Amino acid sequence: MNSYSHSYKAAGVDVTAGYESVELFKSHVNRTKIPGVLDSIGGFGGMFELDLTGIKEPVLVSGTDGVGTKLKLAFLLDKHDTVGIDVVAMCVNDIICCGAKPLYFLDYIACGKNIPKRIAEIVKGVADGCVQAGCALIGGETAEMPGLYKEDEYDLAGYCTGVADKSALLDHNNVKEGDLLIGLASSGVHSNGFSLVRKVFGIDDTAQPLDRTFSWSEKTLGEILLTPTEIYVKPLLSLLTQMKKDKGDITGLKAAAHITGGGFYENIPRALPAGLSAAINKESYTIPPIFKEIQKAGGISERDMYNTFNMGLGFVLAVSPSYADKAIEVLNQSGTKATQVGKVIKGNDGVILI
């Protein structure tokens, strides 16, 4: 491409670095291609042809999010190939809560200096996340912003769109007293609460605190904390597909909550109608030890832990009692660890830990 500006480069923006980045990550983008993708990366808009076979009343469901201050750990460890999975997870896990199948994804990277190899590593992670979610990476933007970001720093956000048949949308208003709650295991801290995590472990401008190890893991603290967010799309789609086959209990899955910022207390009530609450049995599943280390290091109350972190459950589903065993079976066979963790009760407490 015959595009170059000496003046712009002198101001801190090298447009040729952007072209090099695209060439480096094109192969990763190509891994995400699914039926419906109409053009290669690099156009003014990503195009996707919507297949509405079997969908009578299509509803498009969209979500957008970022990785947050977890990125500070990637900077300190100079490891950039997993945060892309996080940004995909934060978006696709939200729209699957509605029962929508993710179709395509776009990313946005804002950086102080475009270092092509680093940008390619970030996009590799985005592509990995898209493959895990079964959606296509059809576009994005890399913006070099000297003076706004430090040269070794960047921000990462994303956007995705999915589709569902209106009749198959999950609706929290269908949840009733006595319905059971199924928890899906998280892979760790995921991508929220990292401002508190960094504070309690003293993670500031040096990577030294991230070298810490624990008796219960061979990994360092940095490796544990950078573990990518679990993507729950394929297990949930498997469950939705099974529901269609089990016509006798088509409403077995009532609602879903993605446990992100705000933890249990903010997210689980979003999957419940007014007048109902969730009773969660803390002893029904294993809490990953990293949360106990965070609580101990910061002297954090139990309430604040459950109001900040996922505490080992990245997703909570509300299902009819007659469908719970089948749902757990399907989810476990689909590669996620599912456990009955509570039930829906009357009340306006939101969440009760028992």
GROMACS .gro file of C-alpha atoms in nm, residues 18 42 47-48 55 71 110 127 160 173 176 196 232 235 256 261 285 299 304 318 321:
model
   21
   18GLY     CA    1  -0.107  -0.042   1.116
   42GLY     CA    2  -0.989  -0.441   0.583
   47MET     CA    3  -2.049  -0.780   0.626
   48PHE     CA    4  -2.243  -1.086   0.738
   55ILE     CA    5  -3.624  -1.877   1.252
   71LEU     CA    6  -0.502  -0.530   3.111
  110ALA     CA    7  -0.659   0.194   2.133
  127ALA     CA    8  -0.970  -1.494   1.725
  160CYS     CA    9  -2.091  -0.871   1.907
  173ASN     CA   10  -4.050  -1.330   3.390
  176LYS     CA   11  -4.123  -1.916   3.938
  196LEU     CA   12  -0.954  -0.457   4.402
  232TYR     CA   13  -2.015  -2.055   2.792
  235PRO     CA   14  -2.260  -2.548   2.629
  256ALA     CA   15  -2.956  -1.705   3.274
  261GLY     CA   16  -1.905  -0.696   3.781
  285TYR     CA   17  -1.971  -2.625   4.480
  299GLY     CA   18  -0.933  -0.857   5.478
  304ASP     CA   19  -1.804  -0.782   4.950
  318ALA     CA   20  -3.282  -2.088   3.648
  321PRO     CA   21  -3.722  -2.871   3.874
   0.00000   0.00000   0.00000
